[in-house]
Amino acid sequence: MAHFGLTIVRHGETRYNKDKILQGQGVDEPLSDTGFRQADAAGVFLSNVKFTHVFSSDLLRAKQTAATIIGKNKFCKDLKIEYDARLRERKYGVAEGRPLTDLKAMAKAAGEQCPSFTPSGGETLDEVRERARDFFEFLCQLAVEAGQKEQEMHSAASSSLRTSGVQSIFPWTNHCSEPELSSDSGDASKLLDANILVVSHGAYMRNWIGYFVSDLKCTLPTTLTKSQLSSVSPNTGVSHFIVKFDNENILRPEVNCVCLNQDSHLVDVSAECVAPKMF
């Protein structure tokens, strides 16, 4: 049985986020000063989490956010960040570099709702979800291989309990829905085969989480509302999942959402730093 932690963080704010202009894939803006402060805050929030792998979209705003977060980490400052194009934001075609109001007008003219509307040259929601599914299955295979490697390294251990792996200790453990996720427990089930950090984008993350819920029947915190589930994450919003599956059947994982779009780390960031929920 493979068992891994998955923490997904949206990139920090850019100038285009603040001005409500679509970036998609074609506009590769750096973080603003506010975005760097948000990334710093997220890094401090996650500073005690020992990650085994870090992946980021290869767009600049995500790369800068990932580097800032890892730079604050007490255990993983030298961990290599892997850049993956499958984590890029949804492609918005002709709407990229234009105000969100233009996209809404295009959707209205086509008789469609804005979130599901695909502008000319853009990606459909199904295409984005397929990218997310493909990347997630890659992570599952990665966890299997990591677990097998740990077993080989510790094959001489006589204990029947798991003596290897990564401890699942997170800053939001008080909000966990399963006892085994609590940092107060001494149970060996806290040990993970891998603990993965992913930095990506708002619309992409919403589609990925939609895949978790609709296709994989992900369990959710009882306090989560439908509005929160469908909302785009705030800049540097943090979501955390525990994923379990049989090594022989990685296509049917059990996914548990511990928290979704957590932004408590932004409380100490000035009010102006809370960016609009833009793509």
PDB file of C-alpha atoms in Angstrom, residues 62-260:
ATOM      1  CA  ALA A  62       5.227  29.596 -10.187  1.00  0.00           C
ATOM      2  CA  LYS A  63       8.993  29.040 -10.342  1.00  0.00           C
ATOM      3  CA  GLN A  64       9.653  32.115  -8.186  1.00  0.00           C
ATOM      4  CA  THR A  65       7.015  31.017  -5.672  1.00  0.00           C
ATOM      5  CA  ALA A  66       8.438  27.497  -5.408  1.00  0.00           C
ATOM      6  CA  ALA A  67      11.982  28.781  -4.958  1.00  0.00           C
ATOM      7  CA  THR A  68      10.868  31.200  -2.239  1.00  0.00           C
ATOM      8  CA  ILE A  69       8.924  28.525  -0.337  1.00  0.00           C
ATOM      9  CA  ILE A  70      11.796  26.014  -0.431  1.00  0.00           C
ATOM     10  CA  GLY A  71      14.257  28.746   0.552  1.00  0.00           C
ATOM     11  CA  LYS A  72      12.345  29.145   3.841  1.00  0.00           C
ATOM     12  CA  ASN A  73      12.206  25.418   4.591  1.00  0.00           C
ATOM     13  CA  LYS A  74      14.235  24.089   7.528  1.00  0.00           C
ATOM     14  CA  PHE A  75      14.828  20.691   5.909  1.00  0.00           C
ATOM     15  CA  CYS A  76      14.681  21.085   2.127  1.00  0.00           C
ATOM     16  CA  LYS A  77      16.656  24.185   1.092  1.00  0.00           C
ATOM     17  CA  ASP A  78      18.854  22.093  -1.206  1.00  0.00           C
ATOM     18  CA  LEU A  79      16.013  20.035  -2.677  1.00  0.00           C
ATOM     19  CA  LYS A  80      15.930  20.315  -6.467  1.00  0.00           C
ATOM     20  CA  ILE A  81      12.773  21.847  -7.940  1.00  0.00           C
ATOM     21  CA  GLU A  82      11.512  19.934 -10.972  1.00  0.00           C
ATOM     22  CA  TYR A  83       9.714  22.057 -13.588  1.00  0.00           C
ATOM     23  CA  ASP A  84       6.873  20.416 -15.485  1.00  0.00           C
ATOM     24  CA  ALA A  85       4.822  21.914 -18.329  1.00  0.00           C
ATOM     25  CA  ARG A  86       1.845  19.744 -17.289  1.00  0.00           C
ATOM     26  CA  LEU A  87       1.432  22.131 -14.333  1.00  0.00           C
ATOM     27  CA  ARG A  88       1.010  25.252 -16.479  1.00  0.00           C
ATOM     28  CA  GLU A  89      -2.071  27.421 -16.187  1.00  0.00           C
ATOM     29  CA  ARG A  90      -4.996  26.821 -18.508  1.00  0.00           C
ATOM     30  CA  LYS A  91      -4.315  28.280 -21.938  1.00  0.00           C
ATOM     31  CA  TYR A  92      -6.743  31.116 -22.702  1.00  0.00           C
ATOM     32  CA  GLY A  93      -5.793  31.722 -26.333  1.00  0.00           C
ATOM     33  CA  VAL A  94      -6.908  35.101 -27.701  1.00  0.00           C
ATOM     34  CA  ALA A  95      -8.014  36.218 -24.213  1.00  0.00           C
ATOM     35  CA  GLU A  96      -4.490  36.128 -22.754  1.00  0.00           C
ATOM     36  CA  GLY A  97      -3.156  39.560 -21.897  1.00  0.00           C
ATOM     37  CA  ARG A  98      -6.691  40.977 -21.901  1.00  0.00           C
ATOM     38  CA  PRO A  99      -8.962  41.942 -18.985  1.00  0.00           C
ATOM     39  CA  LEU A 100     -11.160  39.287 -17.405  1.00  0.00           C
ATOM     40  CA  THR A 101     -14.148  41.402 -18.429  1.00  0.00           C
ATOM     41  CA  ASP A 102     -13.267  40.662 -22.083  1.00  0.00           C
ATOM     42  CA  LEU A 103     -13.402  36.915 -21.421  1.00  0.00           C
ATOM     43  CA  LYS A 104     -16.773  37.305 -19.718  1.00  0.00           C
ATOM     44  CA  ALA A 105     -18.045  39.291 -22.702  1.00  0.00           C
ATOM     45  CA  MET A 106     -16.818  36.587 -25.109  1.00  0.00           C
ATOM     46  CA  ALA A 107     -18.571  33.911 -23.067  1.00  0.00           C
ATOM     47  CA  LYS A 108     -21.800  35.899 -22.918  1.00  0.00           C
ATOM     48  CA  ALA A 109     -21.735  36.460 -26.677  1.00  0.00           C
ATOM     49  CA  ALA A 110     -21.337  32.698 -27.136  1.00  0.00           C
ATOM     50  CA  GLY A 111     -24.208  31.997 -24.731  1.00  0.00           C
ATOM     51  CA  GLU A 112     -21.923  30.219 -22.257  1.00  0.00           C
ATOM     52  CA  GLN A 113     -20.818  30.592 -18.640  1.00  0.00           C
ATOM     53  CA  CYS A 114     -17.369  32.128 -18.201  1.00  0.00           C
ATOM     54  CA  PRO A 115     -15.614  29.273 -16.306  1.00  0.00           C
ATOM     55  CA  SER A 116     -16.497  26.677 -18.947  1.00  0.00           C
ATOM     56  CA  PHE A 117     -16.115  28.930 -22.018  1.00  0.00           C
ATOM     57  CA  THR A 118     -13.117  28.214 -24.261  1.00  0.00           C
ATOM     58  CA  PRO A 119     -11.845  31.230 -26.212  1.00  0.00           C
ATOM     59  CA  SER A 120     -10.295  30.727 -29.648  1.00  0.00           C
ATOM     60  CA  GLY A 121      -6.891  29.082 -29.269  1.00  0.00           C
ATOM     61  CA  GLY A 122      -7.572  28.140 -25.646  1.00  0.00           C
ATOM     62  CA  GLU A 123      -7.756  24.828 -23.811  1.00  0.00           C
ATOM     63  CA  THR A 124     -11.038  23.184 -22.937  1.00  0.00           C
ATOM     64  CA  LEU A 125     -11.677  22.202 -19.328  1.00  0.00           C
ATOM     65  CA  ASP A 126     -11.417  18.551 -20.377  1.00  0.00           C
ATOM     66  CA  GLU A 127      -7.962  19.173 -21.838  1.00  0.00           C
ATOM     67  CA  VAL A 128      -6.806  20.850 -18.620  1.00  0.00           C
ATOM     68  CA  ARG A 129      -8.212  18.004 -16.531  1.00  0.00           C
ATOM     69  CA  GLU A 130      -6.421  15.466 -18.715  1.00  0.00           C
ATOM     70  CA  ARG A 131      -3.125  17.253 -18.051  1.00  0.00           C
ATOM     71  CA  ALA A 132      -3.852  17.175 -14.322  1.00  0.00           C
ATOM     72  CA  ARG A 133      -4.825  13.497 -14.401  1.00  0.00           C
ATOM     73  CA  ASP A 134      -1.669  12.587 -16.293  1.00  0.00           C
ATOM     74  CA  PHE A 135       0.535  14.451 -13.823  1.00  0.00           C
ATOM     75  CA  PHE A 136      -1.236  12.951 -10.801  1.00  0.00           C
ATOM     76  CA  GLU A 137      -0.777   9.419 -12.123  1.00  0.00           C
ATOM     77  CA  PHE A 138       2.900  10.252 -12.568  1.00  0.00           C
ATOM     78  CA  LEU A 139       3.036  11.279  -8.883  1.00  0.00           C
ATOM     79  CA  CYS A 140       1.366   8.013  -7.843  1.00  0.00           C
ATOM     80  CA  GLN A 141       3.972   6.017  -9.740  1.00  0.00           C
ATOM     81  CA  LEU A 142       6.685   8.163  -8.152  1.00  0.00           C
ATOM     82  CA  ALA A 143       5.347   7.318  -4.680  1.00  0.00           C
ATOM     83  CA  VAL A 144       5.335   3.601  -5.488  1.00  0.00           C
ATOM     84  CA  GLU A 145       8.960   3.757  -6.606  1.00  0.00           C
ATOM     85  CA  ALA A 146       9.935   5.795  -3.537  1.00  0.00           C
ATOM     86  CA  GLY A 147       8.274   3.259  -1.250  1.00  0.00           C
ATOM     87  CA  GLN A 148       9.990   0.353  -2.985  1.00  0.00           C
ATOM     88  CA  LYS A 149      13.340   2.089  -2.668  1.00  0.00           C
ATOM     89  CA  GLU A 150      12.788   2.600   1.059  1.00  0.00           C
ATOM     90  CA  GLN A 151      11.829  -1.058   1.487  1.00  0.00           C
ATOM     91  CA  GLU A 152      15.010  -2.158  -0.259  1.00  0.00           C
ATOM     92  CA  MET A 153      17.101   0.129   1.950  1.00  0.00           C
ATOM     93  CA  HIS A 154      15.460  -1.240   5.103  1.00  0.00           C
ATOM     94  CA  SER A 155      14.969  -4.855   4.029  1.00  0.00           C
ATOM     95  CA  ALA A 156      17.123  -6.037   6.906  1.00  0.00           C
ATOM     96  CA  ALA A 157      14.848  -4.483   9.516  1.00  0.00           C
ATOM     97  CA  SER A 158      13.188  -7.154  11.647  1.00  0.00           C
ATOM     98  CA  SER A 159      10.309  -5.020  12.904  1.00  0.00           C
ATOM     99  CA  SER A 160       6.923  -5.636  11.301  1.00  0.00           C
ATOM    100  CA  LEU A 161       6.116  -1.921  11.652  1.00  0.00           C
ATOM    101  CA  ARG A 162       7.151   0.576   9.012  1.00  0.00           C
ATOM    102  CA  THR A 163      10.491   1.973  10.094  1.00  0.00           C
ATOM    103  CA  SER A 164      11.129   4.214   7.127  1.00  0.00           C
ATOM    104  CA  GLY A 165       9.375   7.003   5.294  1.00  0.00           C
ATOM    105  CA  VAL A 166       8.614  10.633   5.946  1.00  0.00           C
ATOM    106  CA  GLN A 167       6.742  11.903   8.960  1.00  0.00           C
ATOM    107  CA  SER A 168       3.427  13.607   8.212  1.00  0.00           C
ATOM    108  CA  ILE A 169       3.642  16.719  10.402  1.00  0.00           C
ATOM    109  CA  PHE A 170       1.908  19.802   9.039  1.00  0.00           C
ATOM    110  CA  PRO A 171       0.959  23.222  10.381  1.00  0.00           C
ATOM    111  CA  TRP A 172      -2.760  22.523   9.974  1.00  0.00           C
ATOM    112  CA  THR A 173      -2.941  19.173  11.800  1.00  0.00           C
ATOM    113  CA  ASN A 174      -5.579  20.516  14.199  1.00  0.00           C
ATOM    114  CA  HIS A 175      -8.000  20.605  11.262  1.00  0.00           C
ATOM    115  CA  CYS A 176      -7.332  17.049  10.051  1.00  0.00           C
ATOM    116  CA  SER A 177     -10.269  14.734   9.567  1.00  0.00           C
ATOM    117  CA  GLU A 178      -8.387  11.504  10.308  1.00  0.00           C
ATOM    118  CA  PRO A 179      -6.641  10.641  13.601  1.00  0.00           C
ATOM    119  CA  GLU A 180      -3.622   9.258  11.781  1.00  0.00           C
ATOM    120  CA  LEU A 181      -2.849  12.710  10.371  1.00  0.00           C
ATOM    121  CA  SER A 182      -2.418  14.288  13.787  1.00  0.00           C
ATOM    122  CA  SER A 183       1.089  15.224  14.848  1.00  0.00           C
ATOM    123  CA  ASP A 184       0.134  14.257  18.395  1.00  0.00           C
ATOM    124  CA  SER A 185      -0.117  10.599  17.477  1.00  0.00           C
ATOM    125  CA  GLY A 186       2.875   8.348  17.786  1.00  0.00           C
ATOM    126  CA  ASP A 187       1.446   5.790  15.388  1.00  0.00           C
ATOM    127  CA  ALA A 188       3.699   4.516  12.623  1.00  0.00           C
ATOM    128  CA  SER A 189       0.969   5.287  10.099  1.00  0.00           C
ATOM    129  CA  LYS A 190       2.244   8.869  10.105  1.00  0.00           C
ATOM    130  CA  LEU A 191       5.081   7.672   7.871  1.00  0.00           C
ATOM    131  CA  LEU A 192       4.697   8.451   4.191  1.00  0.00           C
ATOM    132  CA  ASP A 193       6.418   6.977   1.164  1.00  0.00           C
ATOM    133  CA  ALA A 194       6.736  10.491  -0.263  1.00  0.00           C
ATOM    134  CA  ASN A 195       5.752  14.025   0.679  1.00  0.00           C
ATOM    135  CA  ILE A 196       5.311  16.133  -2.441  1.00  0.00           C
ATOM    136  CA  LEU A 197       5.015  19.905  -2.904  1.00  0.00           C
ATOM    137  CA  VAL A 198       3.481  21.220  -6.131  1.00  0.00           C
ATOM    138  CA  VAL A 199       3.281  24.895  -7.128  1.00  0.00           C
ATOM    139  CA  SER A 200       0.825  25.706  -9.898  1.00  0.00           C
ATOM    140  CA  HIS A 201      -1.987  28.055 -10.973  1.00  0.00           C
ATOM    141  CA  GLY A 202      -5.557  28.953 -10.005  1.00  0.00           C
ATOM    142  CA  ALA A 203      -7.679  27.631 -12.884  1.00  0.00           C
ATOM    143  CA  TYR A 204      -5.469  24.552 -13.270  1.00  0.00           C
ATOM    144  CA  MET A 205      -5.737  23.754  -9.554  1.00  0.00           C
ATOM    145  CA  ARG A 206      -9.511  24.158  -9.597  1.00  0.00           C
ATOM    146  CA  ASN A 207      -9.722  21.624 -12.431  1.00  0.00           C
ATOM    147  CA  TRP A 208      -7.303  19.234 -10.712  1.00  0.00           C
ATOM    148  CA  ILE A 209      -9.316  19.322  -7.492  1.00  0.00           C
ATOM    149  CA  GLY A 210     -12.488  18.890  -9.559  1.00  0.00           C
ATOM    150  CA  TYR A 211     -10.933  15.694 -10.930  1.00  0.00           C
ATOM    151  CA  PHE A 212     -10.190  14.526  -7.376  1.00  0.00           C
ATOM    152  CA  VAL A 213     -13.791  15.111  -6.291  1.00  0.00           C
ATOM    153  CA  SER A 214     -15.778  13.961  -9.333  1.00  0.00           C
ATOM    154  CA  ASP A 215     -13.590  11.139 -10.648  1.00  0.00           C
ATOM    155  CA  LEU A 216     -11.724   9.885  -7.568  1.00  0.00           C
ATOM    156  CA  LYS A 217     -14.461  10.640  -4.996  1.00  0.00           C
ATOM    157  CA  CYS A 218     -12.061  12.562  -2.771  1.00  0.00           C
ATOM    158  CA  THR A 219     -13.259  12.965   0.824  1.00  0.00           C
ATOM    159  CA  LEU A 220     -13.545  16.587   1.930  1.00  0.00           C
ATOM    160  CA  PRO A 221     -13.480  18.454   5.252  1.00  0.00           C
ATOM    161  CA  THR A 222     -17.002  18.543   6.693  1.00  0.00           C
ATOM    162  CA  THR A 223     -16.849  22.326   7.060  1.00  0.00           C
ATOM    163  CA  LEU A 224     -16.164  22.913   3.361  1.00  0.00           C
ATOM    164  CA  THR A 225     -18.968  24.646   1.432  1.00  0.00           C
ATOM    165  CA  LYS A 226     -19.850  24.187  -2.242  1.00  0.00           C
ATOM    166  CA  SER A 227     -18.813  27.783  -2.859  1.00  0.00           C
ATOM    167  CA  GLN A 228     -15.375  27.160  -1.353  1.00  0.00           C
ATOM    168  CA  LEU A 229     -14.974  24.000  -3.401  1.00  0.00           C
ATOM    169  CA  SER A 230     -15.676  25.785  -6.689  1.00  0.00           C
ATOM    170  CA  SER A 231     -13.656  28.918  -5.898  1.00  0.00           C
ATOM    171  CA  VAL A 232     -10.226  29.677  -7.323  1.00  0.00           C
ATOM    172  CA  SER A 233      -7.516  29.550  -4.678  1.00  0.00           C
ATOM    173  CA  PRO A 234      -6.177  32.880  -3.412  1.00  0.00           C
ATOM    174  CA  ASN A 235      -2.568  33.594  -4.312  1.00  0.00           C
ATOM    175  CA  THR A 236      -0.344  31.202  -2.297  1.00  0.00           C
ATOM    176  CA  GLY A 237      -3.432  29.355  -1.036  1.00  0.00           C
ATOM    177  CA  VAL A 238      -2.370  25.948   0.314  1.00  0.00           C
ATOM    178  CA  SER A 239      -4.269  22.688  -0.188  1.00  0.00           C
ATOM    179  CA  HIS A 240      -3.163  19.393   1.339  1.00  0.00           C
ATOM    180  CA  PHE A 241      -4.154  15.820   0.509  1.00  0.00           C
ATOM    181  CA  ILE A 242      -3.278  12.343   1.742  1.00  0.00           C
ATOM    182  CA  VAL A 243      -3.276   9.752  -1.052  1.00  0.00           C
ATOM    183  CA  LYS A 244      -3.357   5.974  -0.517  1.00  0.00           C
ATOM    184  CA  PHE A 245      -3.590   3.159  -3.024  1.00  0.00           C
ATOM    185  CA  ASP A 246      -2.654  -0.433  -3.649  1.00  0.00           C
ATOM    186  CA  ASN A 247       0.653  -0.643  -5.519  1.00  0.00           C
ATOM    187  CA  GLU A 248      -0.982  -2.933  -8.069  1.00  0.00           C
ATOM    188  CA  ASN A 249      -3.835  -0.509  -8.778  1.00  0.00           C
ATOM    189  CA  ILE A 250      -2.558   3.065  -8.824  1.00  0.00           C
ATOM    190  CA  LEU A 251      -5.487   4.186 -10.983  1.00  0.00           C
ATOM    191  CA  ARG A 252      -7.923   3.774  -8.055  1.00  0.00           C
ATOM    192  CA  PRO A 253      -6.408   5.837  -5.242  1.00  0.00           C
ATOM    193  CA  GLU A 254      -8.122   6.923  -2.045  1.00  0.00           C
ATOM    194  CA  VAL A 255      -7.748  10.704  -1.767  1.00  0.00           C
ATOM    195  CA  ASN A 256      -8.444  12.588   1.470  1.00  0.00           C
ATOM    196  CA  CYS A 257      -8.515  16.407   1.461  1.00  0.00           C
ATOM    197  CA  VAL A 258      -7.094  17.722   4.730  1.00  0.00           C
ATOM    198  CA  CYS A 259      -7.491  21.394   3.841  1.00  0.00           C
ATOM    199  CA  LEU A 260      -8.420  23.396   0.753  1.00  0.00           C
TER     200      LEU A 260
END
